[in-house]
Short mmCIF file of C-alpha atoms and ligand atoms in Angstrom, two decimals:
data_model
loop_
_atom_site.label_atom_id
_atom_site.label_comp_id
_atom_site.label_asym_id
_atom_site.label_seq_id
_atom_site.Cartn_x
_atom_site.Cartn_y
_atom_site.Cartn_z
CA MET A 7 5.28 137.48 -86.44
CA THR A 8 4.02 136.39 -83.35
CA LEU A 9 0.26 135.69 -82.79
CA GLN A 10 -0.25 137.44 -80.25
CA ASN A 11 0.88 140.34 -81.37
CA PHE A 12 -0.48 139.46 -84.72
CA MET A 13 -4.32 139.32 -82.41
CA ASN A 14 -3.61 143.28 -80.55
CA GLU A 15 -3.50 144.57 -84.57
CA ALA A 16 -6.17 142.03 -85.54
CA ILE A 17 -8.73 142.73 -83.21
CA SER A 18 -10.67 146.17 -83.20
CA PRO A 19 -9.86 147.15 -79.46
CA TRP A 20 -13.06 148.23 -78.14
CA MET A 21 -14.04 144.36 -79.08
CA ARG A 22 -11.61 143.11 -75.73
CA GLU A 23 -13.78 145.51 -73.71
CA GLU A 24 -16.47 144.44 -71.24
CA GLY A 25 -20.26 145.58 -72.36
CA PRO A 26 -23.17 145.13 -70.31
CA ASP A 27 -24.49 141.88 -70.86
CA ASN A 28 -21.80 141.01 -73.06
CA ASP A 29 -22.36 137.16 -72.06
CA ILE A 30 -24.99 136.78 -74.79
CA VAL A 31 -25.18 140.27 -76.40
CA LEU A 32 -21.84 140.65 -78.64
CA SER A 33 -21.54 144.19 -79.42
CA SER A 34 -23.90 147.63 -81.16
CA ARG A 35 -23.98 149.22 -83.71
CA ILE A 36 -25.63 151.89 -85.20
CA ARG A 37 -25.07 152.79 -88.84
CA LEU A 38 -26.82 156.09 -90.84
CA ALA A 39 -26.73 156.58 -94.32
CA ARG A 40 -26.62 160.05 -95.62
CA ASN A 41 -25.47 161.68 -98.74
CA PHE A 42 -24.43 164.89 -100.24
CA ALA A 43 -27.62 167.29 -100.94
CA ASN A 44 -26.04 168.82 -104.42
CA THR A 45 -24.20 165.45 -105.66
CA THR A 46 -25.23 162.83 -107.81
CA TYR A 47 -24.83 158.82 -105.65
CA PRO A 48 -22.38 156.88 -106.45
CA ILE A 49 -25.10 154.75 -108.73
CA LEU A 50 -24.78 157.22 -111.45
CA ALA A 51 -21.92 159.83 -110.20
CA ASP A 52 -19.12 160.61 -112.50
CA PRO A 53 -16.35 159.47 -110.91
CA ASN A 54 -14.50 162.74 -110.91
CA GLN A 55 -17.49 163.92 -108.25
CA LEU A 56 -16.65 160.96 -106.47
CA GLU A 57 -13.33 161.93 -106.36
CA GLU A 58 -14.25 164.92 -104.67
CA ILE A 59 -15.46 163.50 -102.30
CA ARG A 60 -13.39 161.86 -101.37
CA ASP A 61 -10.66 164.31 -102.00
CA PHE A 62 -13.08 166.44 -99.43
CA PHE A 63 -13.26 163.62 -96.44
CA LYS A 64 -9.47 162.92 -96.82
CA ASP A 65 -8.73 167.27 -96.50
CA ASN A 66 -11.14 167.80 -93.60
CA TYR A 67 -11.04 164.65 -91.55
CA GLU A 68 -7.63 162.49 -91.82
CA LYS A 69 -5.49 162.37 -88.83
CA LYS A 70 -8.79 164.55 -87.26
CA SER A 71 -10.39 163.49 -83.75
CA PHE A 72 -13.87 163.19 -82.34
CA GLN A 73 -14.68 162.83 -79.24
CA GLU A 74 -12.75 160.17 -77.60
CA TYR A 75 -12.99 158.62 -81.15
CA LYS A 76 -9.16 160.01 -82.27
CA ASP A 77 -6.37 159.85 -84.80
CA PHE A 78 -9.02 159.01 -88.49
CA SER A 79 -7.02 157.12 -90.00
CA PHE A 80 -8.39 158.20 -94.25
CA LEU A 81 -7.55 154.65 -96.70
CA PRO A 82 -8.55 155.27 -100.19
CA ILE A 83 -9.87 151.51 -100.86
CA GLN A 84 -7.75 150.98 -104.41
CA ASN A 85 -4.43 151.75 -101.96
CA LEU A 86 -5.38 148.61 -100.47
CA SER A 87 -4.04 144.96 -101.15
CA ALA A 88 -6.94 142.18 -101.61
CA VAL A 89 -6.11 140.35 -98.75
CA GLU A 90 -5.92 144.35 -96.44
CA ARG A 91 -9.24 145.12 -98.12
CA GLN A 92 -11.03 141.85 -97.28
CA VAL A 93 -9.25 142.07 -93.49
CA LEU A 94 -10.83 145.24 -93.04
CA VAL A 95 -14.82 142.93 -94.55
CA GLU A 96 -13.93 140.38 -92.53
CA LYS A 97 -13.67 143.54 -89.43
CA HIS A 98 -16.87 144.95 -90.52
CA LEU A 99 -15.49 148.21 -90.88
CA ILE A 100 -16.19 148.13 -94.34
CA SER A 101 -18.94 146.36 -97.19
CA PRO A 102 -18.19 144.08 -99.36
CA HIS A 103 -19.72 146.76 -101.58
CA LEU A 104 -17.51 149.56 -100.57
CA VAL A 105 -14.46 147.20 -101.86
CA LYS A 106 -16.67 146.54 -105.26
CA HIS A 107 -16.36 150.64 -106.23
CA ALA A 108 -12.57 150.33 -105.40
CA ASP A 109 -11.85 153.08 -107.66
CA THR A 110 -13.74 156.09 -105.65
CA ALA A 111 -14.28 154.90 -102.28
CA ALA A 112 -13.10 155.26 -98.87
CA ALA A 113 -13.03 154.72 -95.10
CA LEU A 114 -12.47 156.75 -92.44
CA ILE A 115 -12.01 154.44 -89.19
CA SER A 116 -11.12 155.98 -86.39
CA GLU A 117 -7.93 154.64 -84.27
CA ASN A 118 -10.25 152.53 -81.76
CA GLU A 119 -11.95 151.49 -84.73
CA GLN A 120 -14.95 151.73 -83.06
CA VAL A 121 -15.84 154.89 -85.51
CA SER A 122 -15.82 154.03 -89.30
CA VAL A 123 -17.08 156.17 -92.54
CA MET A 124 -17.46 154.73 -95.77
CA ILE A 125 -17.37 156.36 -98.56
CA ASN A 126 -19.50 156.45 -101.76
CA GLU A 127 -21.09 153.03 -100.91
CA GLU A 128 -24.94 153.09 -102.25
CA ASP A 129 -24.88 155.90 -99.91
CA HIS A 130 -22.43 158.97 -100.45
CA ILE A 131 -21.72 158.60 -96.60
CA ARG A 132 -22.03 155.17 -94.53
CA ILE A 133 -21.38 156.26 -91.00
CA GLN A 134 -20.95 153.55 -88.41
CA PHE A 135 -20.77 153.23 -84.43
CA TYR A 136 -19.50 150.38 -82.94
CA LEU A 137 -20.00 149.22 -78.83
CA PRO A 138 -19.33 145.93 -76.56
CA GLY A 139 -22.19 144.31 -75.16
CA PHE A 140 -25.75 145.61 -75.23
CA GLN A 141 -25.52 149.63 -74.95
CA LEU A 142 -27.78 150.45 -78.24
CA ASN A 143 -29.05 153.92 -76.79
CA LYS A 144 -25.20 155.22 -76.52
CA ALA A 145 -24.52 154.00 -79.95
CA LEU A 146 -27.24 156.13 -80.92
CA GLU A 147 -26.49 159.35 -78.91
CA LYS A 148 -22.80 159.15 -80.44
CA SER A 149 -23.43 158.26 -83.57
CA PHE A 150 -25.99 161.21 -83.36
CA GLU A 151 -22.98 164.22 -82.25
CA PHE A 152 -20.79 162.36 -84.83
CA ASP A 153 -23.12 163.05 -87.62
CA ASP A 154 -23.50 166.16 -86.19
CA TRP A 155 -20.28 167.28 -86.15
CA LEU A 156 -19.67 165.67 -89.80
CA GLU A 157 -23.02 167.85 -90.71
CA GLU A 158 -20.91 170.92 -89.66
CA LYS A 159 -19.78 170.68 -93.32
CA ILE A 160 -21.81 169.31 -94.78
CA ASN A 161 -25.34 170.13 -96.47
CA TYR A 162 -26.96 166.34 -96.24
CA ALA A 163 -29.95 165.83 -98.84
CA PHE A 164 -32.68 166.19 -96.49
CA ASP A 165 -36.21 166.67 -96.74
CA GLU A 166 -39.18 167.75 -94.37
CA THR A 167 -41.15 165.21 -95.64
CA ARG A 168 -39.43 162.25 -96.51
CA GLY A 169 -36.56 162.68 -94.08
CA TYR A 170 -33.14 161.56 -95.16
CA LEU A 171 -32.75 161.12 -98.52
CA THR A 172 -31.13 157.31 -99.52
CA SER A 173 -29.83 155.90 -102.96
CA CYS A 174 -32.62 152.65 -101.59
CA PRO A 175 -36.30 153.66 -100.96
CA THR A 176 -35.31 150.62 -97.81
CA ASN A 177 -32.87 153.33 -95.95
CA VAL A 178 -34.91 156.15 -96.58
CA GLY A 179 -36.40 158.51 -93.58
CA THR A 180 -34.03 158.21 -90.71
CA GLY A 181 -31.12 156.19 -92.72
CA MET A 182 -30.43 154.48 -89.49
CA ARG A 183 -30.10 150.54 -89.01
CA ALA A 184 -29.75 149.40 -86.31
CA SER A 185 -27.95 146.64 -84.92
CA VAL A 186 -27.38 143.63 -82.21
CA MET A 187 -24.60 140.84 -82.51
CA MET A 188 -26.35 137.75 -80.60
CA HIS A 189 -24.44 135.08 -79.45
CA LEU A 190 -27.71 132.18 -78.68
CA PRO A 191 -26.81 128.68 -78.86
CA ALA A 192 -29.28 127.62 -76.04
CA LEU A 193 -32.11 128.73 -77.92
CA THR A 194 -30.53 127.36 -81.03
CA LEU A 195 -30.09 123.61 -79.76
CA THR A 196 -33.61 123.80 -78.00
CA LYS A 197 -34.77 124.93 -81.51
CA GLN A 198 -36.60 127.78 -79.81
CA ILE A 199 -35.35 130.29 -81.92
CA ASN A 200 -37.07 128.97 -84.93
CA ARG A 201 -40.54 129.80 -83.64
CA MET A 202 -39.22 132.61 -82.48
CA ILE A 203 -37.75 134.79 -85.95
CA PRO A 204 -40.95 134.66 -87.02
CA ALA A 205 -42.84 136.60 -84.28
CA ILE A 206 -39.55 139.08 -84.73
CA ASN A 207 -39.89 139.57 -88.26
CA GLN A 208 -43.61 140.57 -87.63
CA LEU A 209 -42.50 143.70 -85.74
CA GLY A 210 -40.19 145.16 -88.76
CA LEU A 211 -37.25 143.55 -87.62
CA VAL A 212 -34.73 140.50 -89.62
CA VAL A 213 -33.06 138.20 -87.76
CA ARG A 214 -30.12 136.97 -89.78
CA GLY A 215 -26.84 134.77 -89.23
CA ILE A 216 -23.99 137.03 -89.68
CA TYR A 217 -21.46 134.04 -91.01
CA GLY A 218 -22.44 131.83 -93.64
CA GLU A 219 -25.56 131.63 -95.69
CA GLY A 220 -29.01 132.18 -95.37
CA SER A 221 -30.81 132.05 -92.01
CA GLU A 222 -28.25 129.95 -91.12
CA ALA A 223 -26.21 131.09 -88.60
CA VAL A 224 -22.33 129.52 -88.46
CA GLY A 225 -21.43 129.77 -84.45
CA ASN A 226 -25.24 130.86 -83.10
CA ILE A 227 -23.94 134.29 -83.70
CA TYR A 228 -27.29 136.13 -85.24
CA GLN A 229 -27.67 139.64 -85.63
CA ILE A 230 -31.48 141.82 -85.39
CA SER A 231 -31.86 144.59 -86.70
CA ASN A 232 -34.70 146.85 -87.76
CA GLN A 233 -36.01 146.58 -91.29
CA ILE A 234 -38.08 149.46 -90.85
CA THR A 235 -36.84 153.58 -91.66
CA LEU A 236 -39.75 155.82 -92.36
CA GLY A 237 -42.04 156.69 -90.06
CA LYS A 238 -40.37 156.26 -86.82
CA SER A 239 -37.85 158.24 -84.60
CA GLU A 240 -34.54 156.73 -84.47
CA GLY A 241 -35.04 156.77 -81.04
CA ASP A 242 -38.09 154.44 -81.20
CA ILE A 243 -36.85 151.98 -83.67
CA VAL A 244 -34.01 151.65 -81.17
CA GLU A 245 -36.69 150.97 -78.19
CA ASP A 246 -38.52 148.59 -80.42
CA LEU A 247 -35.16 146.73 -81.04
CA GLN A 248 -34.17 147.20 -77.25
CA SER A 249 -37.14 145.35 -75.92
CA VAL A 250 -37.09 142.39 -78.13
CA VAL A 251 -33.23 141.82 -77.28
CA GLU A 252 -33.66 142.10 -73.56
CA GLN A 253 -36.56 139.06 -74.22
CA LEU A 254 -34.22 136.51 -76.42
CA ILE A 255 -31.66 137.16 -73.66
CA ASP A 256 -33.93 136.46 -71.24
CA HIS A 257 -34.94 133.28 -73.32
CA GLU A 258 -31.26 132.23 -73.72
CA ARG A 259 -30.62 132.54 -70.23
CA LYS A 260 -34.24 130.23 -69.13
CA ALA A 261 -32.94 127.99 -71.99
CA ARG A 262 -29.39 127.59 -71.15
CA LYS A 263 -30.58 126.97 -66.83
CA GLN A 264 -33.17 124.37 -68.51
CA ILE A 265 -30.51 122.43 -70.68
CA MET A 266 -28.05 122.73 -67.45
CA GLU A 267 -30.94 121.07 -65.13
CA GLN A 268 -32.54 118.83 -67.42
CA SER A 269 -29.05 117.20 -69.01
CA SER A 270 -25.74 118.65 -67.95
CA LYS A 271 -23.68 115.57 -68.65
CA ARG A 272 -24.58 115.40 -72.65
CA LEU A 273 -24.17 119.70 -72.42
CA GLU A 274 -20.86 119.11 -70.12
CA ASP A 275 -20.11 116.50 -72.74
CA ARG A 276 -20.47 117.84 -76.00
CA ILE A 277 -18.77 121.53 -74.97
CA TYR A 278 -15.64 119.41 -74.01
CA ARG A 279 -15.96 117.58 -77.55
CA SER A 280 -15.37 120.44 -79.09
CA TYR A 281 -12.96 121.66 -76.80
CA GLY A 282 -10.72 118.93 -77.79
CA VAL A 283 -10.75 119.62 -81.78
CA LEU A 284 -10.43 123.39 -80.94
CA GLU A 285 -7.09 121.51 -79.26
CA TYR A 286 -6.42 118.75 -81.19
CA SER A 287 -6.94 118.89 -84.68
CA ARG A 288 -4.86 119.27 -87.55
CA ILE A 289 -7.38 120.09 -90.14
CA ILE A 290 -11.05 122.26 -89.00
CA GLU A 291 -13.13 124.36 -91.50
CA SER A 292 -14.59 127.16 -90.66
CA LYS A 293 -17.63 125.58 -89.87
CA GLU A 294 -16.91 123.31 -88.02
CA ALA A 295 -14.50 125.94 -86.07
CA ALA A 296 -17.66 127.96 -85.47
CA LYS A 297 -19.76 125.46 -83.71
CA CYS A 298 -16.45 124.65 -81.66
CA LEU A 299 -16.38 128.03 -80.87
CA SER A 300 -19.66 128.07 -79.62
CA ASP A 301 -19.48 125.78 -77.55
CA VAL A 302 -16.60 126.36 -75.54
CA ARG A 303 -18.28 129.98 -75.92
CA LEU A 304 -21.25 128.79 -73.65
CA GLY A 305 -19.32 126.14 -71.84
CA ILE A 306 -17.14 129.72 -70.22
CA ASP A 307 -20.23 131.32 -69.70
CA MET A 308 -21.89 128.34 -67.99
CA GLY A 309 -19.14 127.96 -65.52
CA ILE A 310 -17.91 124.59 -67.08
CA ILE A 311 -14.28 125.83 -68.51
CA THR A 312 -13.10 128.06 -66.57
CA ASN A 313 -8.94 128.45 -67.95
CA VAL A 314 -10.29 130.19 -70.86
CA SER A 315 -11.33 134.16 -71.47
CA LYS A 316 -14.66 134.64 -73.04
CA ASN A 317 -12.94 136.73 -75.91
CA ILE A 318 -11.77 133.55 -77.75
CA LEU A 319 -15.37 133.59 -79.89
CA ASN A 320 -15.23 137.24 -81.05
CA GLU A 321 -11.37 136.86 -81.13
CA LEU A 322 -11.09 132.97 -83.33
CA MET A 323 -14.44 133.80 -85.66
CA ILE A 324 -12.77 136.78 -86.88
CA LEU A 325 -8.93 135.48 -87.19
CA THR A 326 -10.46 132.39 -88.68
CA GLN A 327 -11.88 133.72 -91.67
CA PRO A 328 -9.87 133.58 -94.97
CA GLY A 329 -8.44 137.06 -94.96
CA PHE A 330 -7.09 137.24 -92.20
CA LEU A 331 -5.62 133.86 -92.44
CA GLN A 332 -4.10 134.87 -95.74
CA GLN A 333 -2.56 137.85 -93.49
CA TYR A 334 -1.64 136.46 -91.15
CA ALA A 335 0.48 133.65 -93.70
CA SER A 336 1.18 136.96 -95.94
CA LYS A 337 0.43 134.65 -98.71
CA THR A 338 -2.73 133.74 -100.90
CA LEU A 339 -3.73 130.14 -99.33
CA ASN A 340 -6.08 127.87 -100.80
CA PRO A 341 -8.47 125.85 -99.27
CA ASP A 342 -6.60 123.63 -97.70
CA GLU A 343 -4.56 125.76 -96.50
CA ARG A 344 -6.26 127.68 -95.02
CA ASP A 345 -7.92 124.81 -92.99
CA ILE A 346 -4.90 123.78 -91.90
CA LEU A 347 -3.79 127.27 -90.38
CA ARG A 348 -6.83 127.94 -89.22
CA ALA A 349 -6.43 124.29 -87.17
CA SER A 350 -2.48 125.78 -86.04
CA LEU A 351 -3.83 129.11 -85.26
CA ILE A 352 -6.76 128.35 -83.03
CA ARG A 353 -4.21 125.56 -81.16
CA GLU A 354 -1.96 128.52 -81.09
CA ARG A 355 -4.42 130.65 -79.42
CA LEU A 356 -5.27 128.30 -76.94
CA GLN A 357 -1.84 127.52 -75.84
CA LEU A 358 -1.93 131.69 -75.01
CA GLU A 359 -4.12 130.84 -72.23
CA LYS A 360 -1.90 128.34 -70.15
CA MET B 11 -25.17 119.73 -109.21
CA VAL B 12 -24.30 122.63 -110.48
CA GLU B 13 -20.32 123.46 -110.24
CA CYS B 14 -19.28 126.67 -108.77
CA GLN B 15 -18.47 129.23 -110.90
CA GLU B 16 -15.78 130.91 -109.38
CA CYS B 17 -13.04 128.27 -107.81
CA HIS B 18 -15.11 125.21 -110.06
CA GLU B 19 -14.87 122.51 -107.85
CA ARG B 20 -16.96 122.70 -104.73
CA PRO B 21 -20.97 122.31 -105.73
CA ALA B 22 -22.42 125.71 -106.16
CA THR B 23 -25.16 126.08 -103.40
CA LEU B 24 -25.86 129.74 -103.89
CA HIS B 25 -28.00 130.87 -106.60
CA PHE B 26 -28.87 134.17 -107.46
CA THR B 27 -29.16 136.93 -109.75
CA GLN B 28 -27.09 139.66 -109.34
CA VAL B 29 -27.69 143.07 -110.63
CA ILE B 30 -25.07 145.95 -111.26
CA ASN B 31 -25.75 149.06 -113.04
CA GLY B 32 -29.63 147.70 -114.44
CA ASN B 33 -27.26 144.34 -116.03
CA LYS B 34 -28.47 141.06 -114.35
CA THR B 35 -26.58 137.98 -113.92
CA GLU B 36 -27.48 134.42 -112.58
CA VAL B 37 -24.50 133.26 -111.02
CA HIS B 38 -23.95 129.98 -108.73
CA VAL B 39 -21.53 130.36 -105.59
CA CYS B 40 -20.15 128.01 -103.37
CA GLU B 41 -20.25 129.35 -99.89
CA VAL B 42 -16.64 129.98 -99.24
CA CYS B 43 -16.19 132.17 -102.78
CA ALA B 44 -19.65 133.68 -102.26
CA LYS B 45 -17.87 135.34 -98.81
CA GLU B 46 -14.43 135.49 -100.12
CA LYS B 47 -15.69 136.72 -103.28
CA GLY B 48 -17.61 139.96 -101.24
CA TYR B 49 -21.14 138.16 -102.68
CA MET B 50 -22.29 137.91 -98.76
CA SER B 51 -23.33 141.12 -97.24
CA TYR B 52 -25.25 142.91 -94.71
CA PRO B 53 -28.70 142.40 -94.19
CA GLU B 54 -29.21 146.06 -95.42
CA ASP B 55 -28.50 144.75 -98.97
CA GLY B 56 -29.96 141.45 -98.48
CA TYR B 57 -31.23 139.65 -101.61
CA SER B 58 -34.26 139.62 -99.79
CA LEU B 59 -35.27 143.42 -99.71
CA HIS B 60 -34.01 143.63 -103.50
CA ASN B 61 -36.40 140.94 -104.55
CA LEU B 62 -38.61 142.99 -102.52
CA LEU B 63 -39.00 145.89 -104.23
CA SER B 64 -37.84 144.38 -108.14
CA GLY B 65 -41.37 142.94 -107.84
CA LEU B 66 -43.23 145.76 -106.37
CA PHE B 67 -41.96 147.45 -109.10
CA ASN B 68 -42.72 145.27 -111.47
CA PHE B 69 -46.10 146.01 -110.42
CA ASP B 70 -46.65 148.92 -111.09
CA SER B 71 -44.60 148.55 -114.85
CA LEU B 72 -47.70 146.70 -115.77
CA LYS B 73 -49.65 149.75 -116.06
CA GLN B 74 -46.71 151.56 -117.55
CA GLU B 75 -46.72 149.23 -120.90
CA SER B 76 -50.35 149.07 -121.60
CA ASN B 77 -50.62 152.63 -122.80
CA SER B 78 -47.90 153.22 -124.99
CA GLU B 79 -50.31 153.09 -128.17
CA GLY B 80 -47.48 154.65 -130.98
CA ILE B 81 -45.21 157.52 -130.91
CA PHE B 82 -47.58 159.96 -130.85
CA ASN B 83 -49.88 159.43 -128.16
CA GLN B 84 -46.81 157.91 -125.75
CA VAL B 85 -46.58 160.38 -122.57
CA LYS B 86 -42.91 161.45 -122.49
CA GLU B 87 -41.04 159.40 -119.55
CA LEU B 88 -40.52 160.26 -116.44
CA GLN B 89 -36.96 161.30 -116.25
CA CYS B 90 -34.69 163.10 -113.70
CA PRO B 91 -33.68 166.85 -114.99
CA LYS B 92 -30.08 166.29 -112.59
CA CYS B 93 -29.52 162.64 -112.95
CA GLU B 94 -31.56 162.02 -115.76
CA MET B 95 -32.39 158.51 -114.26
CA SER B 96 -35.65 157.37 -115.51
CA TYR B 97 -38.61 156.43 -114.16
CA SER B 98 -38.66 152.67 -115.54
CA GLN B 99 -34.76 152.42 -115.09
CA PHE B 100 -35.64 153.83 -111.52
CA LYS B 101 -38.06 150.54 -111.13
CA ARG B 102 -35.54 148.45 -112.47
CA VAL B 103 -32.57 149.05 -110.62
CA GLY B 104 -34.55 150.10 -107.25
CA LYS B 105 -32.60 153.32 -106.46
CA PHE B 106 -32.58 156.83 -106.76
CA GLY B 107 -29.91 158.66 -108.65
CA CYS B 108 -30.25 161.63 -106.90
CA ALA B 109 -31.96 164.22 -104.40
CA VAL B 110 -33.93 165.20 -106.70
CA CYS B 111 -35.38 162.01 -107.86
CA TYR B 112 -37.68 162.29 -104.82
CA GLU B 113 -39.59 165.48 -105.89
CA THR B 114 -39.29 164.43 -110.18
CA PHE B 115 -41.39 160.70 -108.52
CA ALA B 116 -42.56 162.33 -106.14
CA ASP B 117 -46.20 160.82 -107.19
CA ARG B 118 -45.42 157.80 -107.18
CA LEU B 119 -43.43 157.24 -103.97
CA ASP B 120 -46.10 157.00 -101.42
CA PRO B 121 -47.77 153.12 -102.83
CA ILE B 122 -43.87 152.56 -103.08
CA PHE B 123 -42.43 153.31 -99.35
CA LYS B 124 -45.83 152.13 -97.68
CA ARG B 125 -45.15 148.97 -98.65
CA VAL B 126 -41.50 149.09 -98.05
CA HIS B 127 -42.31 150.88 -94.64
CA ALA B 128 -44.98 148.94 -93.28
CA GLY B 129 -47.94 151.74 -94.36
CA ASN B 130 -45.16 154.95 -94.16
CA THR B 131 -44.29 158.23 -96.28
CA GLN B 132 -43.63 160.39 -93.69
CA HIS B 133 -40.41 160.77 -91.62
CA HIS B 134 -40.08 161.78 -87.97
CA GLY B 135 -36.98 161.40 -86.90
CA LYS B 136 -33.88 163.44 -86.76
CA ILE B 137 -33.29 167.02 -88.30
CA PRO B 138 -30.24 167.81 -89.49
CA LYS B 139 -28.46 170.20 -86.52
CA ARG B 140 -27.35 172.76 -88.24
CA GLN B 141 -29.14 172.89 -92.16
CA GLY B 142 -31.90 172.48 -90.36
CA GLY B 143 -32.86 175.17 -87.94
CA ASP B 144 -35.95 176.70 -89.63
CA LEU B 145 -37.41 173.51 -89.37
CA HIS B 146 -36.65 172.96 -85.69
CA LYS B 147 -37.83 175.97 -84.94
CA LYS B 148 -41.15 175.10 -87.07
CA LYS B 149 -41.72 171.56 -85.66
CA GLN B 150 -41.48 173.16 -81.78
CA ILE B 151 -44.24 176.01 -82.77
CA SER B 152 -46.62 173.07 -84.66
CA ASN B 153 -45.95 171.15 -81.26
CA TYR B 154 -47.12 174.01 -79.46
CA LYS B 155 -50.70 174.27 -81.90
CA THR B 156 -51.88 171.05 -81.11
CA GLN B 157 -51.07 172.06 -77.81
CA LEU B 158 -52.73 174.72 -77.65
CA ARG B 159 -55.67 173.24 -79.13
CA HIS B 160 -55.77 170.81 -76.45
CA LEU B 161 -56.08 173.32 -73.87
CA ILE B 162 -58.48 175.92 -75.26
CA GLU B 163 -60.56 172.68 -75.42
CA SER B 164 -60.56 171.90 -72.05
CA GLU B 165 -61.10 175.54 -71.35
CA ALA B 166 -57.60 176.07 -69.87
CA PHE B 167 -58.18 179.55 -70.85
CA GLU B 168 -54.13 180.71 -68.60
CA ASP B 169 -52.10 178.01 -69.65
CA ALA B 170 -53.50 178.42 -73.70
CA ALA B 171 -52.50 182.46 -73.05
CA LYS B 172 -48.53 181.07 -71.96
CA ILE B 173 -48.60 178.96 -75.14
CA ARG B 174 -50.17 181.40 -76.97
CA ASP B 175 -46.88 183.72 -76.17
CA LYS B 176 -44.24 180.77 -76.79
CA ILE B 177 -45.56 180.59 -80.16
CA LYS B 178 -45.33 184.51 -80.84
CA ALA B 179 -42.12 184.08 -79.31
CA LEU B 180 -41.32 182.28 -81.80
CA GLU B 181 -42.57 183.71 -84.67
CA ASN B 182 -41.22 186.56 -84.26
CA ASP B 183 -37.67 185.09 -83.83
CA THR B 184 -35.81 185.30 -86.64
CA GLY B 185 -32.61 184.36 -85.52
CA ASN B 186 -31.28 180.63 -86.25
CA SER B 187 -31.88 180.39 -81.99
CA GLU B 188 -33.14 176.74 -81.43
CA ALA B 189 -36.73 176.69 -79.31
CA GLY B 190 -35.15 175.14 -76.48
CA ASP B 191 -37.91 174.24 -74.50
CA ASN B 192 -39.11 171.46 -72.87
CA SER B 193 -42.43 172.11 -70.88
ZN1 ZN C 406 -16.39 127.98 -105.15
ZN1 ZN C 407 -32.02 162.11 -109.94
#
């Protein structure tokens, strides 16, 4: 397979679309947790009961369309190879938890990959809705409509006082987790982010790196999401998140400008060094690749690098993960082999720009 | 240096306790394997939240244990009639087994929800569109009643009469039409 073809299949179509503020906000996501009212939750249910739910989704939604989200694929996880599963996880279409329960779990994914429903995850139903850039309100609106559409045929576990009854007490009420993925290289470089995170936590929001471990944000990519799901309406939760994200965008833009004014040569040097590493290295670990990709993306956003498309960060952050590399190679690779393939894939991808 | 239990090559940099079906296991893995083997998860499944919860649940398990004074005095343990999850199991796992668990453990949930949701215990969000038909109406009526009270207090009797009519209309309406009034 050529790299171009592989990428076309690998990258979700919506990720290539332009979204508002997408120099900083890479994507917006709404996730809704729902359960069937009369069925025991996956943690304690009989496999038979869960298979019934899985079959219900297959019978009712496979190949169906909802608005512009067409032709849903129904994927029982047990029918997928290990690499295929990992690829879906790396695309954030399913969670590692879903993979762990492969025998009864399934995913329902729209052709454009903006809607994915995880079936028999921790809850019976987890709806995920993605939009490019900063579009939380639209994502909320769309996910509500989709939720209503499912509810036409499903009796949800819902209680007037407690709201949507989820398996975990941390999700009860709205069952909603709203999140945005942000690229914040300047706030990270100037260490301002370290001061901001505790303040953001105070507002009931969680900031974490989406790649990598703990609080470290590999590739300077952060996910900001709500922690509280009970007591506030979905609209209010989204509004709070929205206003914090707006402030972060503002601070990031200011920090970029400041760096440019105070040390433009240093910045330019850093960006071109990273560009050089990506263009010429023969072995590269994921962390170094992420750092360099972040630098190059910053260079693109600041007009320093002009011959590379913005998508390179999102695309290569996804494509250079272990699952994708192995899918590209069509075989299992050990870590050393992956580091070699990662370097060659990045070089090839940069060649496509020329 | 602890070596990674998956690849046995790299040093383990991630150390945590994993709870699966109530069984605790210590996990020591490297970053690479953590990602590959699915130990890394989304924030909503984050360990910090789990820790927060288990700490919270342990706190009230102390009270429980202190009143077991022999077989005759032992209070029968609270157990969900549908999924058979017991309260102590719920505390250990930190997950509900089914929707009925919420009723079964109702009296003990407020403190838990308050801790997890910044003092909140009641839902103020979406109501299911189809099955919540009556609830939409109920909510609308209660909104009108609040409005009515304020109007009467401020002696705006004409407006109050209008609202009272709306409430009556809603209460008499037995169909499942939604109250589409935005005033
Ligand atoms: Zn390892
Ligand atoms: Zn139960």
